[in-house]
């Protein structure tokens, strides 16, 4: 059973992106100084490799229908565990060179990895929307969910360390803005 032209091109792009991400995360894992960040990067790297191998295996052998691989799990939090508000945010400057020792800081690694996952989630979902093969489509959707959950895991770590701050607005403003929408009171009328 052949793949369609569009999904072949989409899967090629996603496999290239996954390969690049795995190489990046391998590089980052060797540079991390923060043991908690290093552990997160290494755990995510193992999941990324499994996802890559699953998609490659299926593209090599259609009968190698994937086993039920669960998307990466997001941290289980309550909203109260997220730190909201800006608390002496650090100025952001573009770094044109690596540190003197030839490595990135932990803050840079976390930020780069977060961006990688955010883009991976968007790109895999977009690719899934172009796929006819139900197995490839599901793998890409699971990959998008995994990337979103990995991004959230990094956000939580960065938020707890104060490096990813969540701006807020006055509670009255937020509620006024969002309370413009009201629930629908009746069920949809059937024709």
mmCIF file with all atom_site columns, N, CA and C in Angstrom, residues 78-143:
data_model
loop_
_atom_site.group_PDB
_atom_site.id
_atom_site.type_symbol
_atom_site.label_atom_id
_atom_site.label_alt_id
_atom_site.label_comp_id
_atom_site.label_asym_id
_atom_site.label_entity_id
_atom_site.label_seq_id
_atom_site.pdbx_PDB_ins_code
_atom_site.Cartn_x
_atom_site.Cartn_y
_atom_site.Cartn_z
_atom_site.occupancy
_atom_site.B_iso_or_equiv
_atom_site.pdbx_formal_charge
_atom_site.auth_seq_id
_atom_site.auth_comp_id
_atom_site.auth_asym_id
_atom_site.auth_atom_id
_atom_site.pdbx_PDB_model_num
ATOM 1   N N  . UNK A 1 78  ? -2.065 21.302 39.579 1.00 0.00 ? 78  UNK A N  1
ATOM 2   C CA . UNK A 1 78  ? -3.256 22.114 39.820 1.00 0.00 ? 78  UNK A CA 1
ATOM 3   C C  . UNK A 1 78  ? -2.903 23.537 39.392 1.00 0.00 ? 78  UNK A C  1
ATOM 4   N N  . UNK A 1 79  ? -3.888 24.311 38.952 1.00 0.00 ? 79  UNK A N  1
ATOM 5   C CA . UNK A 1 79  ? -3.578 25.693 38.524 1.00 0.00 ? 79  UNK A CA 1
ATOM 6   C C  . UNK A 1 79  ? -2.823 26.495 39.578 1.00 0.00 ? 79  UNK A C  1
ATOM 7   N N  . UNK A 1 80  ? -3.044 26.194 40.842 1.00 0.00 ? 80  UNK A N  1
ATOM 8   C CA . UNK A 1 80  ? -2.383 26.943 41.923 1.00 0.00 ? 80  UNK A CA 1
ATOM 9   C C  . UNK A 1 80  ? -0.880 26.684 41.975 1.00 0.00 ? 80  UNK A C  1
ATOM 10  N N  . UNK A 1 81  ? -0.417 25.661 41.279 1.00 0.00 ? 81  UNK A N  1
ATOM 11  C CA . UNK A 1 81  ? 1.007  25.339 41.309 1.00 0.00 ? 81  UNK A CA 1
ATOM 12  C C  . UNK A 1 81  ? 1.817  26.156 40.294 1.00 0.00 ? 81  UNK A C  1
ATOM 13  N N  . UNK A 1 82  ? 1.141  26.861 39.414 1.00 0.00 ? 82  UNK A N  1
ATOM 14  C CA . UNK A 1 82  ? 1.828  27.702 38.445 1.00 0.00 ? 82  UNK A CA 1
ATOM 15  C C  . UNK A 1 82  ? 2.036  29.084 39.061 1.00 0.00 ? 82  UNK A C  1
ATOM 16  N N  . UNK A 1 83  ? 3.221  29.629 38.883 1.00 0.00 ? 83  UNK A N  1
ATOM 17  C CA . UNK A 1 83  ? 3.517  30.962 39.388 1.00 0.00 ? 83  UNK A CA 1
ATOM 18  C C  . UNK A 1 83  ? 3.109  31.982 38.333 1.00 0.00 ? 83  UNK A C  1
ATOM 19  N N  . UNK A 1 84  ? 2.160  32.819 38.687 1.00 0.00 ? 84  UNK A N  1
ATOM 20  C CA . UNK A 1 84  ? 1.677  33.860 37.779 1.00 0.00 ? 84  UNK A CA 1
ATOM 21  C C  . UNK A 1 84  ? 2.257  35.204 38.177 1.00 0.00 ? 84  UNK A C  1
ATOM 22  N N  . UNK A 1 85  ? 2.415  36.060 37.198 1.00 0.00 ? 85  UNK A N  1
ATOM 23  C CA . UNK A 1 85  ? 2.895  37.415 37.440 1.00 0.00 ? 85  UNK A CA 1
ATOM 24  C C  . UNK A 1 85  ? 4.361  37.553 37.096 1.00 0.00 ? 85  UNK A C  1
ATOM 25  N N  . UNK A 1 86  ? 4.744  38.800 36.899 1.00 0.00 ? 86  UNK A N  1
ATOM 26  C CA . UNK A 1 86  ? 6.138  39.107 36.590 1.00 0.00 ? 86  UNK A CA 1
ATOM 27  C C  . UNK A 1 86  ? 6.840  39.552 37.864 1.00 0.00 ? 86  UNK A C  1
ATOM 28  N N  . UNK A 1 87  ? 7.966  38.918 38.157 1.00 0.00 ? 87  UNK A N  1
ATOM 29  C CA . UNK A 1 87  ? 8.734  39.213 39.363 1.00 0.00 ? 87  UNK A CA 1
ATOM 30  C C  . UNK A 1 87  ? 10.179 39.472 38.962 1.00 0.00 ? 87  UNK A C  1
ATOM 31  N N  . UNK A 1 88  ? 10.501 40.717 38.753 1.00 0.00 ? 88  UNK A N  1
ATOM 32  C CA . UNK A 1 88  ? 11.836 41.130 38.329 1.00 0.00 ? 88  UNK A CA 1
ATOM 33  C C  . UNK A 1 88  ? 12.334 40.288 37.152 1.00 0.00 ? 88  UNK A C  1
ATOM 34  N N  . UNK A 1 89  ? 11.595 40.336 36.022 1.00 0.00 ? 89  UNK A N  1
ATOM 35  C CA . UNK A 1 89  ? 12.029 39.537 34.874 1.00 0.00 ? 89  UNK A CA 1
ATOM 36  C C  . UNK A 1 89  ? 13.395 39.990 34.378 1.00 0.00 ? 89  UNK A C  1
ATOM 37  N N  . UNK A 1 90  ? 14.163 39.017 33.921 1.00 0.00 ? 90  UNK A N  1
ATOM 38  C CA . UNK A 1 90  ? 15.507 39.321 33.420 1.00 0.00 ? 90  UNK A CA 1
ATOM 39  C C  . UNK A 1 90  ? 15.406 39.933 32.035 1.00 0.00 ? 90  UNK A C  1
ATOM 40  N N  . UNK A 1 91  ? 16.295 40.850 31.757 1.00 0.00 ? 91  UNK A N  1
ATOM 41  C CA . UNK A 1 91  ? 16.371 41.434 30.424 1.00 0.00 ? 91  UNK A CA 1
ATOM 42  C C  . UNK A 1 91  ? 16.819 40.336 29.459 1.00 0.00 ? 91  UNK A C  1
ATOM 43  N N  . UNK A 1 92  ? 16.277 40.373 28.271 1.00 0.00 ? 92  UNK A N  1
ATOM 44  C CA . UNK A 1 92  ? 16.621 39.376 27.261 1.00 0.00 ? 92  UNK A CA 1
ATOM 45  C C  . UNK A 1 92  ? 17.542 40.012 26.223 1.00 0.00 ? 92  UNK A C  1
ATOM 46  N N  . UNK A 1 93  ? 18.660 39.403 25.998 1.00 0.00 ? 93  UNK A N  1
ATOM 47  C CA . UNK A 1 93  ? 19.593 39.866 24.987 1.00 0.00 ? 93  UNK A CA 1
ATOM 48  C C  . UNK A 1 93  ? 19.932 38.708 24.064 1.00 0.00 ? 93  UNK A C  1
ATOM 49  N N  . UNK A 1 94  ? 20.072 39.006 22.801 1.00 0.00 ? 94  UNK A N  1
ATOM 50  C CA . UNK A 1 94  ? 20.468 37.987 21.841 1.00 0.00 ? 94  UNK A CA 1
ATOM 51  C C  . UNK A 1 94  ? 21.935 37.640 22.097 1.00 0.00 ? 94  UNK A C  1
ATOM 52  N N  . UNK A 1 95  ? 22.207 36.357 22.214 1.00 0.00 ? 95  UNK A N  1
ATOM 53  C CA . UNK A 1 95  ? 23.575 35.882 22.426 1.00 0.00 ? 95  UNK A CA 1
ATOM 54  C C  . UNK A 1 95  ? 24.124 35.418 21.088 1.00 0.00 ? 95  UNK A C  1
ATOM 55  N N  . UNK A 1 96  ? 25.101 36.091 20.579 1.00 0.00 ? 96  UNK A N  1
ATOM 56  C CA . UNK A 1 96  ? 25.663 35.769 19.267 1.00 0.00 ? 96  UNK A CA 1
ATOM 57  C C  . UNK A 1 96  ? 26.794 34.742 19.361 1.00 0.00 ? 96  UNK A C  1
ATOM 58  N N  . UNK A 1 97  ? 27.276 34.471 20.562 1.00 0.00 ? 97  UNK A N  1
ATOM 59  C CA . UNK A 1 97  ? 28.356 33.508 20.731 1.00 0.00 ? 97  UNK A CA 1
ATOM 60  C C  . UNK A 1 97  ? 28.051 32.649 21.940 1.00 0.00 ? 97  UNK A C  1
ATOM 61  N N  . UNK A 1 98  ? 28.583 31.442 21.918 1.00 0.00 ? 98  UNK A N  1
ATOM 62  C CA . UNK A 1 98  ? 28.426 30.570 23.080 1.00 0.00 ? 98  UNK A CA 1
ATOM 63  C C  . UNK A 1 98  ? 29.342 31.092 24.189 1.00 0.00 ? 98  UNK A C  1
ATOM 64  N N  . UNK A 1 99  ? 29.141 30.539 25.382 1.00 0.00 ? 99  UNK A N  1
ATOM 65  C CA . UNK A 1 99  ? 29.996 30.927 26.499 1.00 0.00 ? 99  UNK A CA 1
ATOM 66  C C  . UNK A 1 99  ? 31.446 30.598 26.183 1.00 0.00 ? 99  UNK A C  1
ATOM 67  N N  . UNK A 1 100 ? 32.326 31.118 26.979 1.00 0.00 ? 100 UNK A N  1
ATOM 68  C CA . UNK A 1 100 ? 33.761 30.915 26.773 1.00 0.00 ? 100 UNK A CA 1
ATOM 69  C C  . UNK A 1 100 ? 34.116 29.426 26.742 1.00 0.00 ? 100 UNK A C  1
ATOM 70  N N  . UNK A 1 101 ? 33.403 28.615 27.503 1.00 0.00 ? 101 UNK A N  1
ATOM 71  C CA . UNK A 1 101 ? 33.723 27.186 27.553 1.00 0.00 ? 101 UNK A CA 1
ATOM 72  C C  . UNK A 1 101 ? 33.066 26.407 26.412 1.00 0.00 ? 101 UNK A C  1
ATOM 73  N N  . UNK A 1 102 ? 32.417 27.091 25.486 1.00 0.00 ? 102 UNK A N  1
ATOM 74  C CA . UNK A 1 102 ? 31.852 26.433 24.314 1.00 0.00 ? 102 UNK A CA 1
ATOM 75  C C  . UNK A 1 102 ? 30.537 25.723 24.558 1.00 0.00 ? 102 UNK A C  1
ATOM 76  N N  . UNK A 1 103 ? 29.790 26.150 25.558 1.00 0.00 ? 103 UNK A N  1
ATOM 77  C CA . UNK A 1 103 ? 28.499 25.503 25.811 1.00 0.00 ? 103 UNK A CA 1
ATOM 78  C C  . UNK A 1 103 ? 27.426 26.552 26.078 1.00 0.00 ? 103 UNK A C  1
ATOM 79  N N  . UNK A 1 104 ? 26.195 26.087 26.083 1.00 0.00 ? 104 UNK A N  1
ATOM 80  C CA . UNK A 1 104 ? 25.060 26.944 26.395 1.00 0.00 ? 104 UNK A CA 1
ATOM 81  C C  . UNK A 1 104 ? 24.789 26.908 27.893 1.00 0.00 ? 104 UNK A C  1
ATOM 82  N N  . UNK A 1 105 ? 24.114 27.935 28.394 1.00 0.00 ? 105 UNK A N  1
ATOM 83  C CA . UNK A 1 105 ? 23.688 27.919 29.794 1.00 0.00 ? 105 UNK A CA 1
ATOM 84  C C  . UNK A 1 105 ? 22.459 27.014 29.916 1.00 0.00 ? 105 UNK A C  1
ATOM 85  N N  . UNK A 1 106 ? 22.134 26.618 31.121 1.00 0.00 ? 106 UNK A N  1
ATOM 86  C CA . UNK A 1 106 ? 20.937 25.804 31.351 1.00 0.00 ? 106 UNK A CA 1
ATOM 87  C C  . UNK A 1 106 ? 19.676 26.554 30.936 1.00 0.00 ? 106 UNK A C  1
ATOM 88  N N  . UNK A 1 107 ? 19.642 27.866 31.168 1.00 0.00 ? 107 UNK A N  1
ATOM 89  C CA . UNK A 1 107 ? 18.480 28.663 30.757 1.00 0.00 ? 107 UNK A CA 1
ATOM 90  C C  . UNK A 1 107 ? 18.323 28.639 29.234 1.00 0.00 ? 107 UNK A C  1
ATOM 91  N N  . UNK A 1 108 ? 19.439 28.749 28.514 1.00 0.00 ? 108 UNK A N  1
ATOM 92  C CA . UNK A 1 108 ? 19.380 28.687 27.060 1.00 0.00 ? 108 UNK A CA 1
ATOM 93  C C  . UNK A 1 108 ? 18.910 27.306 26.595 1.00 0.00 ? 108 UNK A C  1
ATOM 94  N N  . UNK A 1 109 ? 19.449 26.265 27.179 1.00 0.00 ? 109 UNK A N  1
ATOM 95  C CA . UNK A 1 109 ? 19.063 24.903 26.802 1.00 0.00 ? 109 UNK A CA 1
ATOM 96  C C  . UNK A 1 109 ? 17.574 24.694 27.011 1.00 0.00 ? 109 UNK A C  1
ATOM 97  N N  . UNK A 1 110 ? 17.059 25.099 28.165 1.00 0.00 ? 110 UNK A N  1
ATOM 98  C CA . UNK A 1 110 ? 15.630 24.925 28.448 1.00 0.00 ? 110 UNK A CA 1
ATOM 99  C C  . UNK A 1 110 ? 14.785 25.711 27.452 1.00 0.00 ? 110 UNK A C  1
ATOM 100 N N  . UNK A 1 111 ? 15.181 26.918 27.146 1.00 0.00 ? 111 UNK A N  1
ATOM 101 C CA . UNK A 1 111 ? 14.439 27.748 26.207 1.00 0.00 ? 111 UNK A CA 1
ATOM 102 C C  . UNK A 1 111 ? 14.476 27.173 24.793 1.00 0.00 ? 111 UNK A C  1
ATOM 103 N N  . UNK A 1 112 ? 15.643 26.712 24.358 1.00 0.00 ? 112 UNK A N  1
ATOM 104 C CA . UNK A 1 112 ? 15.769 26.122 23.020 1.00 0.00 ? 112 UNK A CA 1
ATOM 105 C C  . UNK A 1 112 ? 14.941 24.847 22.920 1.00 0.00 ? 112 UNK A C  1
ATOM 106 N N  . UNK A 1 113 ? 15.007 24.022 23.952 1.00 0.00 ? 113 UNK A N  1
ATOM 107 C CA . UNK A 1 113 ? 14.247 22.766 23.946 1.00 0.00 ? 113 UNK A CA 1
ATOM 108 C C  . UNK A 1 113 ? 12.744 23.050 23.947 1.00 0.00 ? 113 UNK A C  1
ATOM 109 N N  . UNK A 1 114 ? 12.318 24.038 24.705 1.00 0.00 ? 114 UNK A N  1
ATOM 110 C CA . UNK A 1 114 ? 10.900 24.419 24.742 1.00 0.00 ? 114 UNK A CA 1
ATOM 111 C C  . UNK A 1 114 ? 10.434 24.853 23.351 1.00 0.00 ? 114 UNK A C  1
ATOM 112 N N  . UNK A 1 115 ? 11.204 25.697 22.688 1.00 0.00 ? 115 UNK A N  1
ATOM 113 C CA . UNK A 1 115 ? 10.845 26.142 21.333 1.00 0.00 ? 115 UNK A CA 1
ATOM 114 C C  . UNK A 1 115 ? 10.787 24.969 20.366 1.00 0.00 ? 115 UNK A C  1
ATOM 115 N N  . UNK A 1 116 ? 11.709 24.058 20.499 1.00 0.00 ? 116 UNK A N  1
ATOM 116 C CA . UNK A 1 116 ? 11.748 22.870 19.641 1.00 0.00 ? 116 UNK A CA 1
ATOM 117 C C  . UNK A 1 116 ? 10.441 22.082 19.784 1.00 0.00 ? 116 UNK A C  1
ATOM 118 N N  . UNK A 1 117 ? 10.006 21.857 21.018 1.00 0.00 ? 117 UNK A N  1
ATOM 119 C CA . UNK A 1 117 ? 8.767  21.095 21.249 1.00 0.00 ? 117 UNK A CA 1
ATOM 120 C C  . UNK A 1 117 ? 7.527  21.855 20.775 1.00 0.00 ? 117 UNK A C  1
ATOM 121 N N  . UNK A 1 118 ? 7.489  23.151 20.989 1.00 0.00 ? 118 UNK A N  1
ATOM 122 C CA . UNK A 1 118 ? 6.332  23.924 20.524 1.00 0.00 ? 118 UNK A CA 1
ATOM 123 C C  . UNK A 1 118 ? 6.197  23.819 19.009 1.00 0.00 ? 118 UNK A C  1
ATOM 124 N N  . UNK A 1 119 ? 7.307  23.967 18.310 1.00 0.00 ? 119 UNK A N  1
ATOM 125 C CA . UNK A 1 119 ? 7.270  23.844 16.849 1.00 0.00 ? 119 UNK A CA 1
ATOM 126 C C  . UNK A 1 119 ? 6.960  22.419 16.411 1.00 0.00 ? 119 UNK A C  1
ATOM 127 N N  . UNK A 1 120 ? 7.500  21.441 17.132 1.00 0.00 ? 120 UNK A N  1
ATOM 128 C CA . UNK A 1 120 ? 7.217  20.045 16.813 1.00 0.00 ? 120 UNK A CA 1
ATOM 129 C C  . UNK A 1 120 ? 5.742  19.729 16.939 1.00 0.00 ? 120 UNK A C  1
ATOM 130 N N  . UNK A 1 121 ? 5.090  20.272 17.971 1.00 0.00 ? 121 UNK A N  1
ATOM 131 C CA . UNK A 1 121 ? 3.651  20.027 18.164 1.00 0.00 ? 121 UNK A CA 1
ATOM 132 C C  . UNK A 1 121 ? 2.854  20.609 17.003 1.00 0.00 ? 121 UNK A C  1
ATOM 133 N N  . UNK A 1 122 ? 3.154  21.852 16.637 1.00 0.00 ? 122 UNK A N  1
ATOM 134 C CA . UNK A 1 122 ? 2.436  22.489 15.527 1.00 0.00 ? 122 UNK A CA 1
ATOM 135 C C  . UNK A 1 122 ? 2.682  21.758 14.210 1.00 0.00 ? 122 UNK A C  1
ATOM 136 N N  . UNK A 1 123 ? 3.935  21.433 13.943 1.00 0.00 ? 123 UNK A N  1
ATOM 137 C CA . UNK A 1 123 ? 4.277  20.823 12.662 1.00 0.00 ? 123 UNK A CA 1
ATOM 138 C C  . UNK A 1 123 ? 3.699  19.416 12.515 1.00 0.00 ? 123 UNK A C  1
ATOM 139 N N  . UNK A 1 124 ? 3.720  18.642 13.597 1.00 0.00 ? 124 UNK A N  1
ATOM 140 C CA . UNK A 1 124 ? 3.177  17.289 13.503 1.00 0.00 ? 124 UNK A CA 1
ATOM 141 C C  . UNK A 1 124 ? 1.654  17.299 13.371 1.00 0.00 ? 124 UNK A C  1
ATOM 142 N N  . UNK A 1 125 ? 0.994  18.218 14.041 1.00 0.00 ? 125 UNK A N  1
ATOM 143 C CA . UNK A 1 125 ? -0.459 18.295 13.895 1.00 0.00 ? 125 UNK A CA 1
ATOM 144 C C  . UNK A 1 125 ? -0.824 18.733 12.487 1.00 0.00 ? 125 UNK A C  1
ATOM 145 N N  . UNK A 1 126 ? -0.097 19.696 11.964 1.00 0.00 ? 126 UNK A N  1
ATOM 146 C CA . UNK A 1 126 ? -0.352 20.143 10.598 1.00 0.00 ? 126 UNK A CA 1
ATOM 147 C C  . UNK A 1 126 ? -0.119 18.995 9.612  1.00 0.00 ? 126 UNK A C  1
ATOM 148 N N  . UNK A 1 127 ? 0.943  18.221 9.814  1.00 0.00 ? 127 UNK A N  1
ATOM 149 C CA . UNK A 1 127 ? 1.223  17.083 8.934  1.00 0.00 ? 127 UNK A CA 1
ATOM 150 C C  . UNK A 1 127 ? 0.131  16.016 9.055  1.00 0.00 ? 127 UNK A C  1
ATOM 151 N N  . UNK A 1 128 ? -0.355 15.782 10.268 1.00 0.00 ? 128 UNK A N  1
ATOM 152 C CA . UNK A 1 128 ? -1.414 14.783 10.469 1.00 0.00 ? 128 UNK A CA 1
ATOM 153 C C  . UNK A 1 128 ? -2.662 15.149 9.682  1.00 0.00 ? 128 UNK A C  1
ATOM 154 N N  . UNK A 1 129 ? -2.940 16.425 9.578  1.00 0.00 ? 129 UNK A N  1
ATOM 155 C CA . UNK A 1 129 ? -4.123 16.875 8.839  1.00 0.00 ? 129 UNK A CA 1
ATOM 156 C C  . UNK A 1 129 ? -4.017 16.610 7.346  1.00 0.00 ? 129 UNK A C  1
ATOM 157 N N  . UNK A 1 130 ? -2.818 16.312 6.859  1.00 0.00 ? 130 UNK A N  1
ATOM 158 C CA . UNK A 1 130 ? -2.597 16.056 5.440  1.00 0.00 ? 130 UNK A CA 1
ATOM 159 C C  . UNK A 1 130 ? -2.415 14.573 5.130  1.00 0.00 ? 130 UNK A C  1
ATOM 160 N N  . UNK A 1 131 ? -2.587 13.709 6.128  1.00 0.00 ? 131 UNK A N  1
ATOM 161 C CA . UNK A 1 131 ? -2.326 12.284 5.938  1.00 0.00 ? 131 UNK A CA 1
ATOM 162 C C  . UNK A 1 131 ? -3.596 11.483 5.701  1.00 0.00 ? 131 UNK A C  1
ATOM 163 N N  . UNK A 1 132 ? -3.527 10.590 4.717  1.00 0.00 ? 132 UNK A N  1
ATOM 164 C CA . UNK A 1 132 ? -4.625 9.669  4.446  1.00 0.00 ? 132 UNK A CA 1
ATOM 165 C C  . UNK A 1 132 ? -4.447 8.372  5.233  1.00 0.00 ? 132 UNK A C  1
ATOM 166 N N  . UNK A 1 133 ? -3.212 7.896  5.351  1.00 0.00 ? 133 UNK A N  1
ATOM 167 C CA . UNK A 1 133 ? -2.944 6.639  6.058  1.00 0.00 ? 133 UNK A CA 1
ATOM 168 C C  . UNK A 1 133 ? -3.305 6.809  7.538  1.00 0.00 ? 133 UNK A C  1
ATOM 169 N N  . UNK A 1 134 ? -4.243 5.992  8.039  1.00 0.00 ? 134 UNK A N  1
ATOM 170 C CA . UNK A 1 134 ? -4.698 6.180  9.425  1.00 0.00 ? 134 UNK A CA 1
ATOM 171 C C  . UNK A 1 134 ? -3.607 5.938  10.467 1.00 0.00 ? 134 UNK A C  1
ATOM 172 N N  . UNK A 1 135 ? -2.662 5.038  10.179 1.00 0.00 ? 135 UNK A N  1
ATOM 173 C CA . UNK A 1 135 ? -1.597 4.768  11.148 1.00 0.00 ? 135 UNK A CA 1
ATOM 174 C C  . UNK A 1 135 ? -0.604 5.920  11.220 1.00 0.00 ? 135 UNK A C  1
ATOM 175 N N  . UNK A 1 136 ? -0.214 6.436  10.069 1.00 0.00 ? 136 UNK A N  1
ATOM 176 C CA . UNK A 1 136 ? 0.698  7.590  10.050 1.00 0.00 ? 136 UNK A CA 1
ATOM 177 C C  . UNK A 1 136 ? 0.017  8.778  10.711 1.00 0.00 ? 136 UNK A C  1
ATOM 178 N N  . UNK A 1 137 ? -1.234 8.988  10.370 1.00 0.00 ? 137 UNK A N  1
ATOM 179 C CA . UNK A 1 137 ? -1.998 10.101 10.952 1.00 0.00 ? 137 UNK A CA 1
ATOM 180 C C  . UNK A 1 137 ? -1.994 10.007 12.480 1.00 0.00 ? 137 UNK A C  1
ATOM 181 N N  . UNK A 1 138 ? -2.265 8.817  13.009 1.00 0.00 ? 138 UNK A N  1
ATOM 182 C CA . UNK A 1 138 ? -2.303 8.644  14.468 1.00 0.00 ? 138 UNK A CA 1
ATOM 183 C C  . UNK A 1 138 ? -0.927 8.855  15.091 1.00 0.00 ? 138 UNK A C  1
ATOM 184 N N  . UNK A 1 139 ? 0.122  8.342  14.435 1.00 0.00 ? 139 UNK A N  1
ATOM 185 C CA . UNK A 1 139 ? 1.476  8.541  14.966 1.00 0.00 ? 139 UNK A CA 1
ATOM 186 C C  . UNK A 1 139 ? 1.827  10.024 15.033 1.00 0.00 ? 139 UNK A C  1
ATOM 187 N N  . UNK A 1 140 ? 1.447  10.769 13.995 1.00 0.00 ? 140 UNK A N  1
ATOM 188 C CA . UNK A 1 140 ? 1.740  12.200 13.981 1.00 0.00 ? 140 UNK A CA 1
ATOM 189 C C  . UNK A 1 140 ? 0.919  12.949 15.028 1.00 0.00 ? 140 UNK A C  1
ATOM 190 N N  . UNK A 1 141 ? -0.343 12.564 15.205 1.00 0.00 ? 141 UNK A N  1
ATOM 191 C CA . UNK A 1 141 ? -1.154 13.214 16.247 1.00 0.00 ? 141 UNK A CA 1
ATOM 192 C C  . UNK A 1 141 ? -0.598 12.893 17.633 1.00 0.00 ? 141 UNK A C  1
ATOM 193 N N  . UNK A 1 142 ? -0.192 11.638 17.852 1.00 0.00 ? 142 UNK A N  1
ATOM 194 C CA . UNK A 1 142 ? 0.423  11.280 19.135 1.00 0.00 ? 142 UNK A CA 1
ATOM 195 C C  . UNK A 1 142 ? 1.733  12.044 19.336 1.00 0.00 ? 142 UNK A C  1
ATOM 196 N N  . UNK A 1 143 ? 2.489  12.217 18.241 1.00 0.00 ? 143 UNK A N  1
ATOM 197 C CA . UNK A 1 143 ? 3.729  12.990 18.322 1.00 0.00 ? 143 UNK A CA 1
ATOM 198 C C  . UNK A 1 143 ? 3.470  14.442 18.685 1.00 0.00 ? 143 UNK A C  1
#
